[in-house]
């Protein structure tokens, strides 16, 4: 299947990042380069786009997308394979000393959901995988096979905000005593049977699949780690733009920007230098949501939230 992804809040992201020819911009969640293609247009001829992704299929698709259209200078793009949790190491390996703009488009991309073999979706029957990098770590089927019932319940409750986490965990535990749970359909059927009431417009397996995916890929941990590196890499006046699709992601981003806008907090009497207490970011406007027109044309934009902050001198 062709790797195609409709970028969410594209106009808002490009406007808020405030890039210009000569800027260095890093798309930390490259995907199919829907955002990156537009960002590249803004920074050439003297600028640089750095794209980061841990998915080989995304990197291959992005390399093609970024070559389409107008002829770009050969040194205008660098694509790096890796997890954005290793942001500082990845940029150091590419000799990037500073950045004028960071973009994070969090969560799973449309192609990962739409390609059945990736195992992210309950809509098609496929091997139960869910790894962003198919060559790293254990699959969802492998994790489900050994996770305790208590761990299953905790992950579903904390990362999926699933109110029937206990019932689903018990159903999974009972089912695997009869045999391994190897496919997306098998897991979805268990969720359908375990959930007594349904949320309007939402499949009973939605939160379970979301929670397991976030857990396997350590998405919240990697986001927290990455954000802690951003301020040291952003040039003064540079901007951070984060598009979240999950309340837990958005909460992490919101708190990070708030804390960096306050400066580090220390107990009274602790000897610290003034720079440690100085604010490092300022929020740029309020949270931005997709317009009704965009949601109508791309339903996956419905839960998108964009937050932007600027690096202070």
PDB file of N, CA and C in Angstrom, residues 40-128:
ATOM      1  N   UNK A  40       9.882  22.331   4.163  1.00  0.00           N
ATOM      2  CA  UNK A  40      11.055  22.447   3.298  1.00  0.00           C
ATOM      3  C   UNK A  40      10.898  23.609   2.325  1.00  0.00           C
ATOM      4  N   UNK A  41       9.699  23.764   1.779  1.00  0.00           N
ATOM      5  CA  UNK A  41       9.446  24.880   0.860  1.00  0.00           C
ATOM      6  C   UNK A  41       9.735  26.229   1.517  1.00  0.00           C
ATOM      7  N   UNK A  42       9.505  26.301   2.830  1.00  0.00           N
ATOM      8  CA  UNK A  42       9.664  27.576   3.535  1.00  0.00           C
ATOM      9  C   UNK A  42      11.115  27.913   3.841  1.00  0.00           C
ATOM     10  N   UNK A  43      11.989  26.911   3.970  1.00  0.00           N
ATOM     11  CA  UNK A  43      13.349  27.179   4.430  1.00  0.00           C
ATOM     12  C   UNK A  43      14.392  27.197   3.317  1.00  0.00           C
ATOM     13  N   UNK A  44      14.062  26.647   2.129  1.00  0.00           N
ATOM     14  CA  UNK A  44      15.036  26.716   1.031  1.00  0.00           C
ATOM     15  C   UNK A  44      15.082  28.155   0.493  1.00  0.00           C
ATOM     16  N   UNK A  45      16.195  28.579  -0.128  1.00  0.00           N
ATOM     17  CA  UNK A  45      17.300  27.732  -0.590  1.00  0.00           C
ATOM     18  C   UNK A  45      18.416  27.517   0.423  1.00  0.00           C
ATOM     19  N   UNK A  46      18.536  28.349   1.413  1.00  0.00           N
ATOM     20  CA  UNK A  46      19.712  28.257   2.288  1.00  0.00           C
ATOM     21  C   UNK A  46      19.443  27.453   3.555  1.00  0.00           C
ATOM     22  N   UNK A  47      18.189  27.019   3.754  1.00  0.00           N
ATOM     23  CA  UNK A  47      17.829  26.348   4.994  1.00  0.00           C
ATOM     24  C   UNK A  47      18.007  24.847   4.935  1.00  0.00           C
ATOM     25  N   UNK A  48      17.556  24.182   6.015  1.00  0.00           N
ATOM     26  CA  UNK A  48      17.737  22.742   6.146  1.00  0.00           C
ATOM     27  C   UNK A  48      16.531  22.124   6.835  1.00  0.00           C
ATOM     28  N   UNK A  49      16.028  21.036   6.277  1.00  0.00           N
ATOM     29  CA  UNK A  49      15.004  20.225   6.917  1.00  0.00           C
ATOM     30  C   UNK A  49      15.643  18.933   7.398  1.00  0.00           C
ATOM     31  N   UNK A  50      15.453  18.622   8.675  1.00  0.00           N
ATOM     32  CA  UNK A  50      15.885  17.339   9.231  1.00  0.00           C
ATOM     33  C   UNK A  50      14.633  16.545   9.581  1.00  0.00           C
ATOM     34  N   UNK A  51      14.529  15.347   9.032  1.00  0.00           N
ATOM     35  CA  UNK A  51      13.386  14.490   9.307  1.00  0.00           C
ATOM     36  C   UNK A  51      13.804  13.269  10.101  1.00  0.00           C
ATOM     37  N   UNK A  52      13.067  12.972  11.165  1.00  0.00           N
ATOM     38  CA  UNK A  52      13.384  11.842  12.039  1.00  0.00           C
ATOM     39  C   UNK A  52      12.199  10.898  12.090  1.00  0.00           C
ATOM     40  N   UNK A  53      12.456   9.606  11.926  1.00  0.00           N
ATOM     41  CA  UNK A  53      11.415   8.590  12.095  1.00  0.00           C
ATOM     42  C   UNK A  53      12.086   7.255  12.374  1.00  0.00           C
ATOM     43  N   UNK A  54      11.392   6.400  13.120  1.00  0.00           N
ATOM     44  CA  UNK A  54      11.935   5.070  13.404  1.00  0.00           C
ATOM     45  C   UNK A  54      11.379   3.999  12.479  1.00  0.00           C
ATOM     46  N   UNK A  55      10.510   4.405  11.556  1.00  0.00           N
ATOM     47  CA  UNK A  55       9.842   3.483  10.649  1.00  0.00           C
ATOM     48  C   UNK A  55      10.504   3.570   9.267  1.00  0.00           C
ATOM     49  N   UNK A  56      11.108   2.476   8.812  1.00  0.00           N
ATOM     50  CA  UNK A  56      11.771   2.478   7.503  1.00  0.00           C
ATOM     51  C   UNK A  56      10.806   2.811   6.378  1.00  0.00           C
ATOM     52  N   UNK A  57       9.560   2.312   6.481  1.00  0.00           N
ATOM     53  CA  UNK A  57       8.578   2.596   5.425  1.00  0.00           C
ATOM     54  C   UNK A  57       8.298   4.087   5.336  1.00  0.00           C
ATOM     55  N   UNK A  58       8.239   4.758   6.468  1.00  0.00           N
ATOM     56  CA  UNK A  58       8.017   6.207   6.475  1.00  0.00           C
ATOM     57  C   UNK A  58       9.198   6.942   5.862  1.00  0.00           C
ATOM     58  N   UNK A  59      10.403   6.542   6.221  1.00  0.00           N
ATOM     59  CA  UNK A  59      11.597   7.204   5.688  1.00  0.00           C
ATOM     60  C   UNK A  59      11.698   7.026   4.172  1.00  0.00           C
ATOM     61  N   UNK A  60      11.384   5.822   3.701  1.00  0.00           N
ATOM     62  CA  UNK A  60      11.429   5.583   2.256  1.00  0.00           C
ATOM     63  C   UNK A  60      10.401   6.445   1.526  1.00  0.00           C
ATOM     64  N   UNK A  61       9.193   6.510   2.089  1.00  0.00           N
ATOM     65  CA  UNK A  61       8.129   7.310   1.464  1.00  0.00           C
ATOM     66  C   UNK A  61       8.479   8.787   1.500  1.00  0.00           C
ATOM     67  N   UNK A  62       9.036   9.243   2.619  1.00  0.00           N
ATOM     68  CA  UNK A  62       9.395  10.650   2.747  1.00  0.00           C
ATOM     69  C   UNK A  62      10.478  11.045   1.753  1.00  0.00           C
ATOM     70  N   UNK A  63      11.437  10.153   1.524  1.00  0.00           N
ATOM     71  CA  UNK A  63      12.510  10.447   0.581  1.00  0.00           C
ATOM     72  C   UNK A  63      11.945  10.700  -0.816  1.00  0.00           C
ATOM     73  N   UNK A  64      10.905   9.955  -1.176  1.00  0.00           N
ATOM     74  CA  UNK A  64      10.264  10.154  -2.474  1.00  0.00           C
ATOM     75  C   UNK A  64       9.466  11.455  -2.489  1.00  0.00           C
ATOM     76  N   UNK A  65       8.663  11.667  -1.448  1.00  0.00           N
ATOM     77  CA  UNK A  65       7.810  12.860  -1.374  1.00  0.00           C
ATOM     78  C   UNK A  65       8.630  14.147  -1.441  1.00  0.00           C
ATOM     79  N   UNK A  66       9.736  14.168  -0.746  1.00  0.00           N
ATOM     80  CA  UNK A  66      10.539  15.381  -0.680  1.00  0.00           C
ATOM     81  C   UNK A  66      11.303  15.654  -1.974  1.00  0.00           C
ATOM     82  N   UNK A  67      11.357  14.658  -2.862  1.00  0.00           N
ATOM     83  CA  UNK A  67      11.994  14.874  -4.172  1.00  0.00           C
ATOM     84  C   UNK A  67      10.999  15.378  -5.214  1.00  0.00           C
ATOM     85  N   UNK A  68       9.706  15.290  -4.903  1.00  0.00           N
ATOM     86  CA  UNK A  68       8.697  15.701  -5.869  1.00  0.00           C
ATOM     87  C   UNK A  68       8.590  17.218  -5.931  1.00  0.00           C
ATOM     88  N   UNK A  69       7.969  17.708  -7.005  1.00  0.00           N
ATOM     89  CA  UNK A  69       7.764  19.148  -7.125  1.00  0.00           C
ATOM     90  C   UNK A  69       9.028  19.852  -7.567  1.00  0.00           C
ATOM     91  N   UNK A  70       9.250  21.020  -7.017  1.00  0.00           N
ATOM     92  CA  UNK A  70      10.387  21.808  -7.471  1.00  0.00           C
ATOM     93  C   UNK A  70      11.698  21.130  -7.081  1.00  0.00           C
ATOM     94  N   UNK A  71      12.718  21.349  -7.872  1.00  0.00           N
ATOM     95  CA  UNK A  71      14.022  20.760  -7.610  1.00  0.00           C
ATOM     96  C   UNK A  71      14.641  21.387  -6.370  1.00  0.00           C
ATOM     97  N   UNK A  72      14.955  20.534  -5.385  1.00  0.00           N
ATOM     98  CA  UNK A  72      15.527  21.040  -4.143  1.00  0.00           C
ATOM     99  C   UNK A  72      17.039  20.834  -4.137  1.00  0.00           C
ATOM    100  N   UNK A  73      17.790  21.725  -3.488  1.00  0.00           N
ATOM    101  CA  UNK A  73      19.227  21.506  -3.352  1.00  0.00           C
ATOM    102  C   UNK A  73      19.496  20.181  -2.645  1.00  0.00           C
ATOM    103  N   UNK A  74      20.537  19.492  -3.063  1.00  0.00           N
ATOM    104  CA  UNK A  74      20.821  18.164  -2.512  1.00  0.00           C
ATOM    105  C   UNK A  74      21.146  18.209  -1.028  1.00  0.00           C
ATOM    106  N   UNK A  75      21.612  19.357  -0.536  1.00  0.00           N
ATOM    107  CA  UNK A  75      21.975  19.464   0.872  1.00  0.00           C
ATOM    108  C   UNK A  75      20.891  20.121   1.720  1.00  0.00           C
ATOM    109  N   UNK A  76      19.663  20.175   1.208  1.00  0.00           N
ATOM    110  CA  UNK A  76      18.589  20.843   1.942  1.00  0.00           C
ATOM    111  C   UNK A  76      17.829  19.906   2.871  1.00  0.00           C
ATOM    112  N   UNK A  77      18.094  18.601   2.780  1.00  0.00           N
ATOM    113  CA  UNK A  77      17.335  17.622   3.553  1.00  0.00           C
ATOM    114  C   UNK A  77      18.259  16.567   4.146  1.00  0.00           C
ATOM    115  N   UNK A  78      18.038  16.243   5.415  1.00  0.00           N
ATOM    116  CA  UNK A  78      18.714  15.126   6.073  1.00  0.00           C
ATOM    117  C   UNK A  78      17.644  14.257   6.720  1.00  0.00           C
ATOM    118  N   UNK A  79      17.610  12.974   6.396  1.00  0.00           N
ATOM    119  CA  UNK A  79      16.662  12.041   6.993  1.00  0.00           C
ATOM    120  C   UNK A  79      17.416  11.098   7.926  1.00  0.00           C
ATOM    121  N   UNK A  80      16.919  10.975   9.149  1.00  0.00           N
ATOM    122  CA  UNK A  80      17.588  10.178  10.166  1.00  0.00           C
ATOM    123  C   UNK A  80      16.649   9.117  10.710  1.00  0.00           C
ATOM    124  N   UNK A  81      17.131   7.889  10.817  1.00  0.00           N
ATOM    125  CA  UNK A  81      16.325   6.844  11.449  1.00  0.00           C
ATOM    126  C   UNK A  81      16.623   6.825  12.943  1.00  0.00           C
ATOM    127  N   UNK A  82      15.576   6.880  13.749  1.00  0.00           N
ATOM    128  CA  UNK A  82      15.755   6.825  15.188  1.00  0.00           C
ATOM    129  C   UNK A  82      14.502   7.276  15.907  1.00  0.00           C
ATOM    130  N   UNK A  83      14.546   7.184  17.214  1.00  0.00           N
ATOM    131  CA  UNK A  83      13.442   7.602  18.067  1.00  0.00           C
ATOM    132  C   UNK A  83      13.712   9.014  18.561  1.00  0.00           C
ATOM    133  N   UNK A  84      12.705   9.865  18.553  1.00  0.00           N
ATOM    134  CA  UNK A  84      12.952  11.255  18.959  1.00  0.00           C
ATOM    135  C   UNK A  84      13.347  11.387  20.424  1.00  0.00           C
ATOM    136  N   UNK A  85      13.225  10.308  21.194  1.00  0.00           N
ATOM    137  CA  UNK A  85      13.740  10.332  22.558  1.00  0.00           C
ATOM    138  C   UNK A  85      15.253  10.482  22.598  1.00  0.00           C
ATOM    139  N   UNK A  86      15.913  10.160  21.475  1.00  0.00           N
ATOM    140  CA  UNK A  86      17.368  10.317  21.345  1.00  0.00           C
ATOM    141  C   UNK A  86      17.689  11.554  20.514  1.00  0.00           C
ATOM    142  N   UNK A  87      16.877  12.573  20.629  1.00  0.00           N
ATOM    143  CA  UNK A  87      16.973  13.753  19.773  1.00  0.00           C
ATOM    144  C   UNK A  87      18.358  14.380  19.791  1.00  0.00           C
ATOM    145  N   UNK A  88      18.910  14.601  20.972  1.00  0.00           N
ATOM    146  CA  UNK A  88      20.206  15.274  21.042  1.00  0.00           C
ATOM    147  C   UNK A  88      21.290  14.461  20.354  1.00  0.00           C
ATOM    148  N   UNK A  89      21.280  13.132  20.515  1.00  0.00           N
ATOM    149  CA  UNK A  89      22.285  12.282  19.869  1.00  0.00           C
ATOM    150  C   UNK A  89      22.101  12.268  18.359  1.00  0.00           C
ATOM    151  N   UNK A  90      20.855  12.207  17.909  1.00  0.00           N
ATOM    152  CA  UNK A  90      20.594  12.185  16.471  1.00  0.00           C
ATOM    153  C   UNK A  90      21.073  13.471  15.803  1.00  0.00           C
ATOM    154  N   UNK A  91      20.778  14.600  16.404  1.00  0.00           N
ATOM    155  CA  UNK A  91      21.191  15.872  15.810  1.00  0.00           C
ATOM    156  C   UNK A  91      22.703  16.057  15.897  1.00  0.00           C
ATOM    157  N   UNK A  92      23.306  15.573  16.975  1.00  0.00           N
ATOM    158  CA  UNK A  92      24.760  15.656  17.078  1.00  0.00           C
ATOM    159  C   UNK A  92      25.423  14.817  15.987  1.00  0.00           C
ATOM    160  N   UNK A  93      24.834  13.657  15.685  1.00  0.00           N
ATOM    161  CA  UNK A  93      25.401  12.798  14.645  1.00  0.00           C
ATOM    162  C   UNK A  93      25.333  13.448  13.271  1.00  0.00           C
ATOM    163  N   UNK A  94      24.371  14.359  13.093  1.00  0.00           N
ATOM    164  CA  UNK A  94      24.217  15.061  11.819  1.00  0.00           C
ATOM    165  C   UNK A  94      24.872  16.445  11.843  1.00  0.00           C
ATOM    166  N   UNK A  95      25.599  16.743  12.935  1.00  0.00           N
ATOM    167  CA  UNK A  95      26.299  18.027  13.075  1.00  0.00           C
ATOM    168  C   UNK A  95      25.349  19.227  12.985  1.00  0.00           C
ATOM    169  N   UNK A  96      24.191  19.086  13.651  1.00  0.00           N
ATOM    170  CA  UNK A  96      23.220  20.190  13.719  1.00  0.00           C
ATOM    171  C   UNK A  96      23.437  20.916  15.042  1.00  0.00           C
ATOM    172  N   UNK A  97      23.994  22.133  15.044  1.00  0.00           N
ATOM    173  CA  UNK A  97      24.333  22.811  16.300  1.00  0.00           C
ATOM    174  C   UNK A  97      23.145  23.461  16.994  1.00  0.00           C
ATOM    175  N   UNK A  98      22.159  23.890  16.225  1.00  0.00           N
ATOM    176  CA  UNK A  98      20.987  24.557  16.794  1.00  0.00           C
ATOM    177  C   UNK A  98      19.825  24.358  15.835  1.00  0.00           C
ATOM    178  N   UNK A  99      18.622  24.686  16.314  1.00  0.00           N
ATOM    179  CA  UNK A  99      17.407  24.475  15.519  1.00  0.00           C
ATOM    180  C   UNK A  99      16.521  25.703  15.665  1.00  0.00           C
ATOM    181  N   UNK A 100      15.893  26.110  14.553  1.00  0.00           N
ATOM    182  CA  UNK A 100      14.966  27.246  14.577  1.00  0.00           C
ATOM    183  C   UNK A 100      13.519  26.821  14.780  1.00  0.00           C
ATOM    184  N   UNK A 101      13.228  25.554  14.512  1.00  0.00           N
ATOM    185  CA  UNK A 101      11.856  25.087  14.681  1.00  0.00           C
ATOM    186  C   UNK A 101      11.792  23.583  14.850  1.00  0.00           C
ATOM    187  N   UNK A 102      11.001  23.145  15.815  1.00  0.00           N
ATOM    188  CA  UNK A 102      10.745  21.723  16.034  1.00  0.00           C
ATOM    189  C   UNK A 102       9.264  21.440  15.805  1.00  0.00           C
ATOM    190  N   UNK A 103       8.971  20.353  15.100  1.00  0.00           N
ATOM    191  CA  UNK A 103       7.598  19.897  14.952  1.00  0.00           C
ATOM    192  C   UNK A 103       7.483  18.465  15.450  1.00  0.00           C
ATOM    193  N   UNK A 104       6.467  18.224  16.281  1.00  0.00           N
ATOM    194  CA  UNK A 104       6.099  16.877  16.709  1.00  0.00           C
ATOM    195  C   UNK A 104       4.640  16.654  16.337  1.00  0.00           C
ATOM    196  N   UNK A 105       4.389  15.647  15.527  1.00  0.00           N
ATOM    197  CA  UNK A 105       3.028  15.238  15.172  1.00  0.00           C
ATOM    198  C   UNK A 105       2.852  13.851  15.774  1.00  0.00           C
ATOM    199  N   UNK A 106       2.325  13.788  16.988  1.00  0.00           N
ATOM    200  CA  UNK A 106       2.408  12.589  17.815  1.00  0.00           C
ATOM    201  C   UNK A 106       1.410  11.509  17.414  1.00  0.00           C
ATOM    202  N   UNK A 107       1.633  10.331  17.985  1.00  0.00           N
ATOM    203  CA  UNK A 107       0.704   9.221  17.769  1.00  0.00           C
ATOM    204  C   UNK A 107       1.057   8.400  16.551  1.00  0.00           C
ATOM    205  N   UNK A 108       0.098   7.579  16.150  1.00  0.00           N
ATOM    206  CA  UNK A 108       0.280   6.681  15.014  1.00  0.00           C
ATOM    207  C   UNK A 108      -0.176   7.378  13.741  1.00  0.00           C
ATOM    208  N   UNK A 109       0.522   7.136  12.633  1.00  0.00           N
ATOM    209  CA  UNK A 109       0.171   7.796  11.376  1.00  0.00           C
ATOM    210  C   UNK A 109      -0.896   7.007  10.623  1.00  0.00           C
ATOM    211  N   UNK A 110      -1.555   7.671   9.691  1.00  0.00           N
ATOM    212  CA  UNK A 110      -2.615   7.031   8.915  1.00  0.00           C
ATOM    213  C   UNK A 110      -2.147   5.761   8.215  1.00  0.00           C
ATOM    214  N   UNK A 111      -0.981   5.767   7.535  1.00  0.00           N
ATOM    215  CA  UNK A 111      -0.551   4.539   6.869  1.00  0.00           C
ATOM    216  C   UNK A 111      -0.320   3.390   7.833  1.00  0.00           C
ATOM    217  N   UNK A 112       0.185   3.681   9.029  1.00  0.00           N
ATOM    218  CA  UNK A 112       0.390   2.611  10.000  1.00  0.00           C
ATOM    219  C   UNK A 112      -0.943   2.003  10.416  1.00  0.00           C
ATOM    220  N   UNK A 113      -1.970   2.831  10.512  1.00  0.00           N
ATOM    221  CA  UNK A 113      -3.303   2.316  10.820  1.00  0.00           C
ATOM    222  C   UNK A 113      -3.908   1.561   9.639  1.00  0.00           C
ATOM    223  N   UNK A 114      -3.670   2.074   8.443  1.00  0.00           N
ATOM    224  CA  UNK A 114      -4.359   1.559   7.264  1.00  0.00           C
ATOM    225  C   UNK A 114      -3.715   0.322   6.666  1.00  0.00           C
ATOM    226  N   UNK A 115      -2.427   0.091   6.931  1.00  0.00           N
ATOM    227  CA  UNK A 115      -1.761  -1.098   6.408  1.00  0.00           C
ATOM    228  C   UNK A 115      -2.010  -2.249   7.388  1.00  0.00           C
ATOM    229  N   UNK A 116      -2.825  -3.240   7.020  1.00  0.00           N
ATOM    230  CA  UNK A 116      -3.210  -4.286   7.966  1.00  0.00           C
ATOM    231  C   UNK A 116      -2.027  -5.018   8.594  1.00  0.00           C
ATOM    232  N   UNK A 117      -0.983  -5.243   7.825  1.00  0.00           N
ATOM    233  CA  UNK A 117       0.139  -6.021   8.326  1.00  0.00           C
ATOM    234  C   UNK A 117       0.876  -5.407   9.490  1.00  0.00           C
ATOM    235  N   UNK A 118       0.663  -4.103   9.747  1.00  0.00           N
ATOM    236  CA  UNK A 118       1.340  -3.459  10.877  1.00  0.00           C
ATOM    237  C   UNK A 118       0.675  -3.800  12.201  1.00  0.00           C
ATOM    238  N   UNK A 119      -0.575  -4.272  12.163  1.00  0.00           N
ATOM    239  CA  UNK A 119      -1.226  -4.725  13.383  1.00  0.00           C
ATOM    240  C   UNK A 119      -1.637  -3.642  14.349  1.00  0.00           C
ATOM    241  N   UNK A 120      -1.823  -2.406  13.862  1.00  0.00           N
ATOM    242  CA  UNK A 120      -2.235  -1.305  14.732  1.00  0.00           C
ATOM    243  C   UNK A 120      -3.755  -1.205  14.868  1.00  0.00           C
ATOM    244  N   UNK A 121      -4.484  -1.750  13.912  1.00  0.00           N
ATOM    245  CA  UNK A 121      -5.919  -1.492  13.830  1.00  0.00           C
ATOM    246  C   UNK A 121      -6.741  -2.762  14.019  1.00  0.00           C
ATOM    247  N   UNK A 122      -7.894  -2.584  14.652  1.00  0.00           N
ATOM    248  CA  UNK A 122      -8.848  -3.686  14.815  1.00  0.00           C
ATOM    249  C   UNK A 122      -9.785  -3.800  13.612  1.00  0.00           C
ATOM    250  N   UNK A 123      -9.639  -2.903  12.636  1.00  0.00           N
ATOM    251  CA  UNK A 123     -10.545  -2.891  11.499  1.00  0.00           C
ATOM    252  C   UNK A 123     -10.264  -4.027  10.519  1.00  0.00           C
ATOM    253  N   UNK A 124      -9.030  -4.536  10.504  1.00  0.00           N
ATOM    254  CA  UNK A 124      -8.653  -5.636   9.618  1.00  0.00           C
ATOM    255  C   UNK A 124      -8.005  -6.728  10.463  1.00  0.00           C
ATOM    256  N   UNK A 125      -8.141  -7.978  10.036  1.00  0.00           N
ATOM    257  CA  UNK A 125      -7.496  -9.071  10.750  1.00  0.00           C
ATOM    258  C   UNK A 125      -6.056  -9.181  10.280  1.00  0.00           C
ATOM    259  N   UNK A 126      -5.121  -9.116  11.223  1.00  0.00           N
ATOM    260  CA  UNK A 126      -3.701  -9.119  10.878  1.00  0.00           C
ATOM    261  C   UNK A 126      -2.903  -9.592  12.082  1.00  0.00           C
ATOM    262  N   UNK A 127      -1.627  -9.932  11.876  1.00  0.00           N
ATOM    263  CA  UNK A 127      -0.776 -10.267  13.022  1.00  0.00           C
ATOM    264  C   UNK A 127      -0.760  -9.116  14.025  1.00  0.00           C
ATOM    265  N   UNK A 128      -0.804  -9.432  15.299  1.00  0.00           N
ATOM    266  CA  UNK A 128      -0.892  -8.429  16.360  1.00  0.00           C
ATOM    267  C   UNK A 128       0.514  -7.912  16.664  1.00  0.00           C
TER     268      UNK A 128
END
